[in-house]
XYZ file of C-alpha atoms in Angstrom:
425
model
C 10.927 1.184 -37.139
C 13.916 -0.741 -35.826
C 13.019 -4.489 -35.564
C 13.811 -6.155 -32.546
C 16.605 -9.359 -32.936
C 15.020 -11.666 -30.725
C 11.757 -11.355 -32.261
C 11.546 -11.040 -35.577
C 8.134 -8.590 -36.524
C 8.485 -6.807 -32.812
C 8.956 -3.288 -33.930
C 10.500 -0.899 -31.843
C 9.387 2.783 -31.241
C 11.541 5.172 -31.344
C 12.640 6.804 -28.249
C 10.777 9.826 -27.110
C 10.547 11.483 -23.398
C 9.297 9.852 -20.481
C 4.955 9.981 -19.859
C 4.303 12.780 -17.795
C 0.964 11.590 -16.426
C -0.014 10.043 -12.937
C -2.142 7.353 -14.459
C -4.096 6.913 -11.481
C -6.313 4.000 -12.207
C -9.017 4.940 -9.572
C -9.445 8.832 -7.879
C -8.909 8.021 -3.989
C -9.659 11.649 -3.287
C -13.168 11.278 -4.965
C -15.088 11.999 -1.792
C -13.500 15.281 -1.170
C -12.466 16.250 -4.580
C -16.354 16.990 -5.496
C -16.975 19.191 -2.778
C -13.785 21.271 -3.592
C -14.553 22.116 -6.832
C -17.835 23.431 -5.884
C -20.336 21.032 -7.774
C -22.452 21.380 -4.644
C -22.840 17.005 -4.419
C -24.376 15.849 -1.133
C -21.557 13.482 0.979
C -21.510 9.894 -0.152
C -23.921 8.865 2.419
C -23.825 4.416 3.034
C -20.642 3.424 4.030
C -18.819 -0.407 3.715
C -17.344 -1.599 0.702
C -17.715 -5.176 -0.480
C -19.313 -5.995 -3.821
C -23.115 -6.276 -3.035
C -23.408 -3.196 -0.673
C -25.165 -0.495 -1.570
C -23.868 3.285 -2.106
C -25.677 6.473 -2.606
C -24.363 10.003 -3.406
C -27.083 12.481 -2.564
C -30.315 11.156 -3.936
C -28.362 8.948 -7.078
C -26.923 5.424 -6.625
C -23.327 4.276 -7.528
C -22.621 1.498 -10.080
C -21.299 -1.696 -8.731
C -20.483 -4.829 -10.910
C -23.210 -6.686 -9.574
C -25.691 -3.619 -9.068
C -25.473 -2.558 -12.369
C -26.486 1.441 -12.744
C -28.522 2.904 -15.645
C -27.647 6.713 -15.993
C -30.360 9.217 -15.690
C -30.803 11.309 -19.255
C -31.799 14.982 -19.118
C -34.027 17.012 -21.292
C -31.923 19.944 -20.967
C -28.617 17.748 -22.056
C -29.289 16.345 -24.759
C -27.893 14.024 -27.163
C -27.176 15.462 -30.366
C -29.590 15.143 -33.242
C -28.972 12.463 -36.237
C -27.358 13.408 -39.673
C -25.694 16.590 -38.619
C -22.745 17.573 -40.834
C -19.229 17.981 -38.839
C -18.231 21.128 -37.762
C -15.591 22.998 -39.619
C -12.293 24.901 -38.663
C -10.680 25.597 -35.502
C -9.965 23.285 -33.019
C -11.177 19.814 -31.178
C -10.106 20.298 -27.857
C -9.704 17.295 -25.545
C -9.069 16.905 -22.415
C -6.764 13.619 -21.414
C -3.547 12.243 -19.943
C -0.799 13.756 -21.467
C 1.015 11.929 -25.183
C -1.975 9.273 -24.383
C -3.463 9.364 -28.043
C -1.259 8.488 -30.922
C 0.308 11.803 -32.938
C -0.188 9.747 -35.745
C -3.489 9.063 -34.953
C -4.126 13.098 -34.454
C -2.541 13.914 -37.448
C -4.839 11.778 -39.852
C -7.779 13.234 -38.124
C -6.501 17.219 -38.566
C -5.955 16.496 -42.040
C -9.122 14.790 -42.721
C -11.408 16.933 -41.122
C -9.281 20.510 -41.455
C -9.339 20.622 -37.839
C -6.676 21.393 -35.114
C -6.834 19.015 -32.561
C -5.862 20.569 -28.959
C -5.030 18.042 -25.796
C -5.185 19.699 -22.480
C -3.220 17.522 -20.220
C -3.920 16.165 -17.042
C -2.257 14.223 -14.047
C -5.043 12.571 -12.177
C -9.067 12.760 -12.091
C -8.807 15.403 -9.503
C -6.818 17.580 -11.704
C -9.052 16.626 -14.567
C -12.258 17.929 -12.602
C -10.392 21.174 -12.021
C -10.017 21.684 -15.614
C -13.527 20.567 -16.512
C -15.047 22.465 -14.210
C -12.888 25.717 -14.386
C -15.140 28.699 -15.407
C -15.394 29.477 -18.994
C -13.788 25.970 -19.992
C -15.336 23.100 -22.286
C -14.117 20.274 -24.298
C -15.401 18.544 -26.874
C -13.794 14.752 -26.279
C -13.000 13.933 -22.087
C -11.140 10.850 -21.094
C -12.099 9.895 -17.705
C -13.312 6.026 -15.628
C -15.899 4.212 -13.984
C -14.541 5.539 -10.101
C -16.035 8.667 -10.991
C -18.836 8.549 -14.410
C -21.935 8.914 -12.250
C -20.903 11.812 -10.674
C -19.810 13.514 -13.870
C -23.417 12.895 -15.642
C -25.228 13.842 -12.230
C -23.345 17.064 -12.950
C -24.640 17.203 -16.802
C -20.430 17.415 -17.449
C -21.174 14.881 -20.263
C -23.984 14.826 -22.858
C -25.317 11.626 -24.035
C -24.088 9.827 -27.042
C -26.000 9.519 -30.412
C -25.159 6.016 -31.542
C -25.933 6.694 -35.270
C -22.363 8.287 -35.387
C -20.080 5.551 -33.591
C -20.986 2.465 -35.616
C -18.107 1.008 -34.833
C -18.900 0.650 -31.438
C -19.973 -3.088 -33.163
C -16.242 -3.682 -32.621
C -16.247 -3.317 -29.095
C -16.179 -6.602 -26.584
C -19.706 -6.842 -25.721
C -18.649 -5.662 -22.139
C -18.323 -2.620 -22.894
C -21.279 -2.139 -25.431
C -23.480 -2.397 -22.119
C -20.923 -1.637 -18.869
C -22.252 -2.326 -15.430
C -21.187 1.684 -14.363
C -22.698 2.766 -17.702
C -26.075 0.146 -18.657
C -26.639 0.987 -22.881
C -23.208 2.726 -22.804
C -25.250 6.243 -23.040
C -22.194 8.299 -21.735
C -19.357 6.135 -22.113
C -17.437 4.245 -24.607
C -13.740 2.387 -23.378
C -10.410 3.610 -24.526
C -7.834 1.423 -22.798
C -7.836 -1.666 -20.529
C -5.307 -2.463 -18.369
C -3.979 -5.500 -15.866
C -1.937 -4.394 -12.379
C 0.496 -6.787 -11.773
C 4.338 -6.748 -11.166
C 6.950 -5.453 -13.889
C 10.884 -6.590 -13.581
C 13.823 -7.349 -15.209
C 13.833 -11.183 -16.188
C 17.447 -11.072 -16.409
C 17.754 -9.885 -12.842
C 15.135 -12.212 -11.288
C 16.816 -15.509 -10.838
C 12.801 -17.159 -10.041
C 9.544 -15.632 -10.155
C 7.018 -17.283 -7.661
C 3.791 -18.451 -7.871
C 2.632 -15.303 -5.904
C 4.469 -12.914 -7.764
C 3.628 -10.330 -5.686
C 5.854 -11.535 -3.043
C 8.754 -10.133 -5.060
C 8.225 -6.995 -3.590
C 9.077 -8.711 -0.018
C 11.908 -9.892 -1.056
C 15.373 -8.940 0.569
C 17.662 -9.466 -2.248
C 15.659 -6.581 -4.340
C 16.769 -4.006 -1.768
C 16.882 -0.648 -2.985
C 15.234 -1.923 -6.175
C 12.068 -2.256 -5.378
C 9.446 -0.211 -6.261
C 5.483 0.102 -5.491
C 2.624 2.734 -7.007
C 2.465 6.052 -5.240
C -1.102 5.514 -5.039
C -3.204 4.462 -1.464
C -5.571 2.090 -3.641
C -3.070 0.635 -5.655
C -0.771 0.131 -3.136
C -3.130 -1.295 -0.422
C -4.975 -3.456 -2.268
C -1.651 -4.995 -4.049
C -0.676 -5.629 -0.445
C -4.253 -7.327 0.715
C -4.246 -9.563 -2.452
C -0.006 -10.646 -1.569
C -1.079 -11.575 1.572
C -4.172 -13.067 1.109
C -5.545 -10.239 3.593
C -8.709 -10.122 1.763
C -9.596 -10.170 -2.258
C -12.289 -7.295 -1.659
C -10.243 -4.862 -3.122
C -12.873 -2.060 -2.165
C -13.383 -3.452 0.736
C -14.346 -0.867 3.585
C -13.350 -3.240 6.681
C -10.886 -1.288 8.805
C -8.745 -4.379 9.891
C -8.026 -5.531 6.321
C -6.829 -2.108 5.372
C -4.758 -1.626 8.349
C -3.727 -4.717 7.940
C -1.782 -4.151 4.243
C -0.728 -0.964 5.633
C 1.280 -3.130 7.785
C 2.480 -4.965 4.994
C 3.647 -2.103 3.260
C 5.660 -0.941 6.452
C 7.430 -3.717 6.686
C 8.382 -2.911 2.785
C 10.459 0.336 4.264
C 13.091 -2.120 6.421
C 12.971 -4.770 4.410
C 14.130 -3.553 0.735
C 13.965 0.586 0.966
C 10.798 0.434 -1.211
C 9.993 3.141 -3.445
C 7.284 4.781 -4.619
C 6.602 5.866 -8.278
C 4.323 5.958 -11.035
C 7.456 5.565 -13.966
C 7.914 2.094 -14.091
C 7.664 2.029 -17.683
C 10.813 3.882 -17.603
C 12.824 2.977 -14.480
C 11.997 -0.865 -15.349
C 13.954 -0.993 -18.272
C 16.562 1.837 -17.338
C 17.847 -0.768 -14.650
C 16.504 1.928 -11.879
C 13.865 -0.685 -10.456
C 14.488 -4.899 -11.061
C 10.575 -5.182 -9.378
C 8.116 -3.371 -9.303
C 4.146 -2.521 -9.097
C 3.269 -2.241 -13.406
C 0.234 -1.774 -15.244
C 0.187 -3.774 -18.309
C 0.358 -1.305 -20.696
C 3.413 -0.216 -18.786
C 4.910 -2.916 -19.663
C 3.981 -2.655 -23.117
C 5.908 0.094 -23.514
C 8.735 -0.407 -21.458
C 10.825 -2.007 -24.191
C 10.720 1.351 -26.291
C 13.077 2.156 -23.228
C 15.870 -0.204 -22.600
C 19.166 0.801 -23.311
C 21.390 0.146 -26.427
C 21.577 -3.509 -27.610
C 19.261 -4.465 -25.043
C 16.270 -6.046 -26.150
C 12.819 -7.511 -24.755
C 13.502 -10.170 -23.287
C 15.266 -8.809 -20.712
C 12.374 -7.795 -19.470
C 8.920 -9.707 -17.630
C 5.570 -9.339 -16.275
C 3.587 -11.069 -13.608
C -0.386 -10.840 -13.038
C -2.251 -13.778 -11.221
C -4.832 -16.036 -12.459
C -7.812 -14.159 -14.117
C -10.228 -14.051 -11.050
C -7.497 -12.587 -9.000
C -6.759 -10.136 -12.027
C -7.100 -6.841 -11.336
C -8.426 -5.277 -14.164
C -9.737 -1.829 -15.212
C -10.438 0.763 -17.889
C -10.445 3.880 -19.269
C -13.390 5.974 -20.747
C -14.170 8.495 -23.426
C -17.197 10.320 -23.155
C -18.645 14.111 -24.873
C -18.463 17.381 -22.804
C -21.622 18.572 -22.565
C -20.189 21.946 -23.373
C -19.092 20.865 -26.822
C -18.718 23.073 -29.402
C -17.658 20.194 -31.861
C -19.878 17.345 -30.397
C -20.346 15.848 -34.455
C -16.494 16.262 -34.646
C -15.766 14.163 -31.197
C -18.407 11.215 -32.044
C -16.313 11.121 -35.349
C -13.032 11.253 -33.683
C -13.913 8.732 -30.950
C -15.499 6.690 -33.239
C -12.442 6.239 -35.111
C -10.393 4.810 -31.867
C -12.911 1.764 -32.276
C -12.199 1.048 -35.298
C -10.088 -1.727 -35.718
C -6.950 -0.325 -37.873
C -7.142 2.687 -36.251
C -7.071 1.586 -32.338
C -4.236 -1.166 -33.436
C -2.053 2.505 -34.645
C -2.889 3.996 -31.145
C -2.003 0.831 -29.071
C 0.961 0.821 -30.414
C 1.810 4.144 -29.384
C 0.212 4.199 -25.685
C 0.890 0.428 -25.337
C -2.618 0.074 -23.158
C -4.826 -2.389 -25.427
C -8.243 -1.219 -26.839
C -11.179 -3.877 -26.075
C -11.722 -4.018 -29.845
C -12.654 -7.803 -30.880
C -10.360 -8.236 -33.505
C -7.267 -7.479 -31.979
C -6.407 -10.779 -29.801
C -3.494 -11.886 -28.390
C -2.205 -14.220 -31.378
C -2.533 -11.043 -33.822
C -0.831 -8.376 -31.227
C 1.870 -11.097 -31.492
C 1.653 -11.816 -35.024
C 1.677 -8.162 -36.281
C 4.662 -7.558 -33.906
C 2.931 -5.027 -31.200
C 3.859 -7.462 -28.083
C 6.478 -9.777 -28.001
C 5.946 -13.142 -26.689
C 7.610 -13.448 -23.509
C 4.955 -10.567 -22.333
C 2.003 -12.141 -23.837
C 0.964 -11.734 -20.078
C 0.225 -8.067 -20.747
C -2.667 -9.165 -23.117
C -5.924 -8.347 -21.190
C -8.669 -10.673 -22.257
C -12.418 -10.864 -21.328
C -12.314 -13.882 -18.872
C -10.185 -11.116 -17.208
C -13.107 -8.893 -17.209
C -15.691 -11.314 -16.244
C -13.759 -13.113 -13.092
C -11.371 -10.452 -11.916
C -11.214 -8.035 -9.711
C -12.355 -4.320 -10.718
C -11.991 -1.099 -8.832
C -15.410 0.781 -8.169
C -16.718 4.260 -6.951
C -16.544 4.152 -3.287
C -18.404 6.318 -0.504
C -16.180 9.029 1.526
C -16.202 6.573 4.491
C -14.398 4.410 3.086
C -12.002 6.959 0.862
C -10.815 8.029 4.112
C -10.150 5.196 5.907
C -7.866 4.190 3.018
C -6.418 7.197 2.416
C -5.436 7.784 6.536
C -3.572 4.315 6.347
C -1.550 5.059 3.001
C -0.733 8.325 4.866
C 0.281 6.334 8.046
C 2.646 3.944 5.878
C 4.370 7.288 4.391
C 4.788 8.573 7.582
C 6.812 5.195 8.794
C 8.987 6.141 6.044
C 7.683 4.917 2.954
C-alpha cells in the first residue's frame, strides 16, 4: 500500500467505489417496521423516553443502560451442541451492510474452510428485517444493533450462542462480554463501535470551536454544509448543539420540536444538506462540515484526491460523557444451516490480528482490548491528527448511547424530522 508523506507508517488503501449502505446507527421506523413485516408484535405500549423509564413491547421489556435486560432462551431454539465438526461445502450466507467485512478477511475464511461465503446486502434495519423475514430465507451470520435485538430474539430470528466455539470473545472489552441490551452476551457479540461527531476539511476550517457542533450554524460554510439524512441523528445532534437537552431518547415533545427548529434555521442559514456519504464528499471537497461517524472518518482519507494527504482533513466529538457512542452486532440466524461455520467465522473477527485486517478495511474499530489508540497509530491504521476517531471505553461508560424506543416516541420524532424536510431541508 502507498504510504502516506506526512505520516510515515499511515498506509493508504487503495481506491475502490463509494459504500453503498445507509449506515443507520439506530432504526427510527422500529415501531412500525415490525408490524409491516407481519411478525404479529403487540404496539410498544409505555411511552416517554429518558434513561430510567420503563418500556414494554407486548408482554417483554426493552433494554435500557441502566435497566439492564436478560434475554429469554427457548427450548425450541436452541443453542447448538458442543464439539460439532464444521459444516462442509457450499456457502455461508450473511446478511450485512454492503463491502462492510474485509475481502481479505472473506477470502482467508473460503479458503480455510472450502466454503463460499455469500453477503446479502442491506441499507438499513428495516430493509434488513425484510430480508430476514422474507419467506423461504435464512442466514447463517446477521449483523444487526441494540435499537432492535430484543425484538429479533422475541421473534426466535436468532439462536443462542454456544460459547465453547468463540473463545476469543476473552478479547472483547468487558462491555461487551456482558451488554446492558444483551446480559451474558447470549445472542450478541459487537462488530464495530463508532463516535458521531462532526467531519471537515482542516484546511478549510480557519477555527474549530469548543462546541464543534456549531460549525454546522455557521454562515461562512454555506452550501457546504452537510447533516445525516436520518430523524435521530439529526435531532439529537441538534438538542446536544444547543444544549436543548442531553436525553438523546428523550420522548419530551418540546425538546424535539425544539431541534427541529434548529435544524430549520440550518435551510436559510447555509443550504444544509442531507447525506449519509460523508466519507466520500468530505474529502472530495463536496462538504468542508459535516455530521461523521468516526469510522467515516477513518476512511475518508482512502478518498482525497491526488497529492492530497490526511491532514487535510479533521474530526470533532465532545468530551466523553457528551460522546455519542454506539455499536454494531453479530448474532446466528436461527435458521442456520452453517451455525458451527458462523461461530467460527465470527469468532475470528475477535481475534486480535484478524479484527485489526478488517478495521482497516471498514475503518469502524472493533472493541478488541489489544488494539488501543497508541497501536492503531503505531501500526499506521489512523493517523494522528484523527486520533479523535479512536473510541475508547470511558466513551462507553459516560456517553451517550442510543436505545430501543416505544412507537410513541418513534413518531413524535419522526413527524418533526418530516416537518424540517418539509421547510426545505
Amino acid at each position: 500500500m502507498e504510504s502516506d508523506p506526512l505520516w510515515p507508517g499511515f498506509r493508504r488503501r487503495p481506491q475502490r467505489s463509494p459504500i453503498p449502505r445507509t449506515m443507520s446507527r439506530r432504526d427510527v421506523l422500529v415501531g412500525g417496521m415490525w408490524l409491516s413485516v407481519g411478525l404479529g408484535v403487540a404496539p410498544l405500549l409505555s411511552a416517554c423516553g429518558g434513561g430510567s423509564s420503563a418500556a414494554i413491547v407486548g408482554e417483554f421489556p426493552l433494554a435500557r443502560p441502566d435497566a439492564p435486560l436478560t434475554l429469554p432462551l427457548y427450548d425450541d431454539n436452541p443453542a447448538i451442541a458442543d464439539g460439532l465438526p464444521p459444516e462442509k461445502g457450499g456457502a455461508l450466507r450473511i446478511l450485512n451492510y454492503a463491502e462492510f467485512i474485509s475481502p481479505d478477511v472473506i477470502k482467508a475464511f473460503e479458503k480455510t474452510h472450502g466454503v463460499k461465503i455469500e453477503v446479502t446486502p442491506y441499507g438499513d434495519f428495516e430493509e434488513m428485517m425484510n430480508k430476514l423475514t422474507a419467506p423461504g430465507a435464512y442466514f447463517d451470520v446477521v449483523y444487526s444493533g441494540p435499537s432492535i435485538i430484543s425484538q429479533q430474539v422475541y421473534n426466535k430470528l436468532f439462536q443462542p450462542f454456544n460459547k465453547s466455539y468463540l473463545p476469543n470473545v476473552a478479547n472483547v472489552w468487558p462491555e461487551f462480554q456482558d451488554p446492558w441490551y444483551d446480559k451474558g452476551a447470549q445472542y450478541t457479540v459487537p462488530y464495530g463501535i463508532f463516535s458521531t461527531g462532526i467531519g471537515y476539511r482542516a484546511d478549510k476550517v480557519s477555527a474549530v470551536p469548543d462546541n464543534g457542533y456549531l460549525m454546522l450554524w455557521d454562515e461562512q460554510y454555506k452550501g457546504k454544509a452537510g447533516i445525516f439524512d436520518d430523524p435521530s441523528d439529526a435531532l439529537s445532534m441538534a438538542m446536544l448543539a444547543w444544549n436543548i437537552t442531553k436525553d438523546v431518547n428523550t420522548g419530551n415533545p418540546e425538546f424535539i420540536n425544539a431541534a427541529r427548529d434548529r435544524l430549520i434555521e440550518l435551510i436559510d442559514l447555509v443550504s444544509v444538506k442531507l447525506s449519509i456519504d460523508q466519507y466520500e464528499t468530505i474529502p472530495n471537497g463536496k462538504y468542508t462540515v459535516h455530521q461523521a461517524w468516526s469510522g467515516d472518518m477513518v476512511a475518508a482519507p482512502y478518498y482525497l484526491g491526488e497529492g492530497e494527504t490526511a491532514e487535510v482533513l479533521g474530526y470533532w466529538t465532545p468530551k466523553s460523557s457528551e460522546t455519542l457512542v454506539g455499536n454494531e452486532t453479530m448474532s446466528i440466524g436461527s435458521g442456520a444451516k452453517k451455525p458451527v461455520l458462523a461461530h467460527m467465522f465470527i469468532n475470528d473477527l475477535l481475534d486480535n490480528d484478524i479484527g485489526k485486517t478488517n478495521f482497516e478495511w471498514t475503518g469502524y474499530q472493533p472493541p478488541i482490548t489489544k488494539l488501543t489508540a497508541e497501536s492503531l497509530i503505531s501500526d499506521g491504521l489512523i493517523p494522528k491528527n484523527l486520533l479523535s476517531t479512536v473510541v475508547v471505553r470511558e466513551d462507553f461508560a459516560t456517553g451517550l448511547q442510543y436505545y430501543e424506543q416505544p412507537i410513541e416516541t418513534t413518531a413524535l420524532w419522526i413527524d418533526a424530522f418530516k416537518e424540517f424536510q418539509a421547510s426545505g431541508g
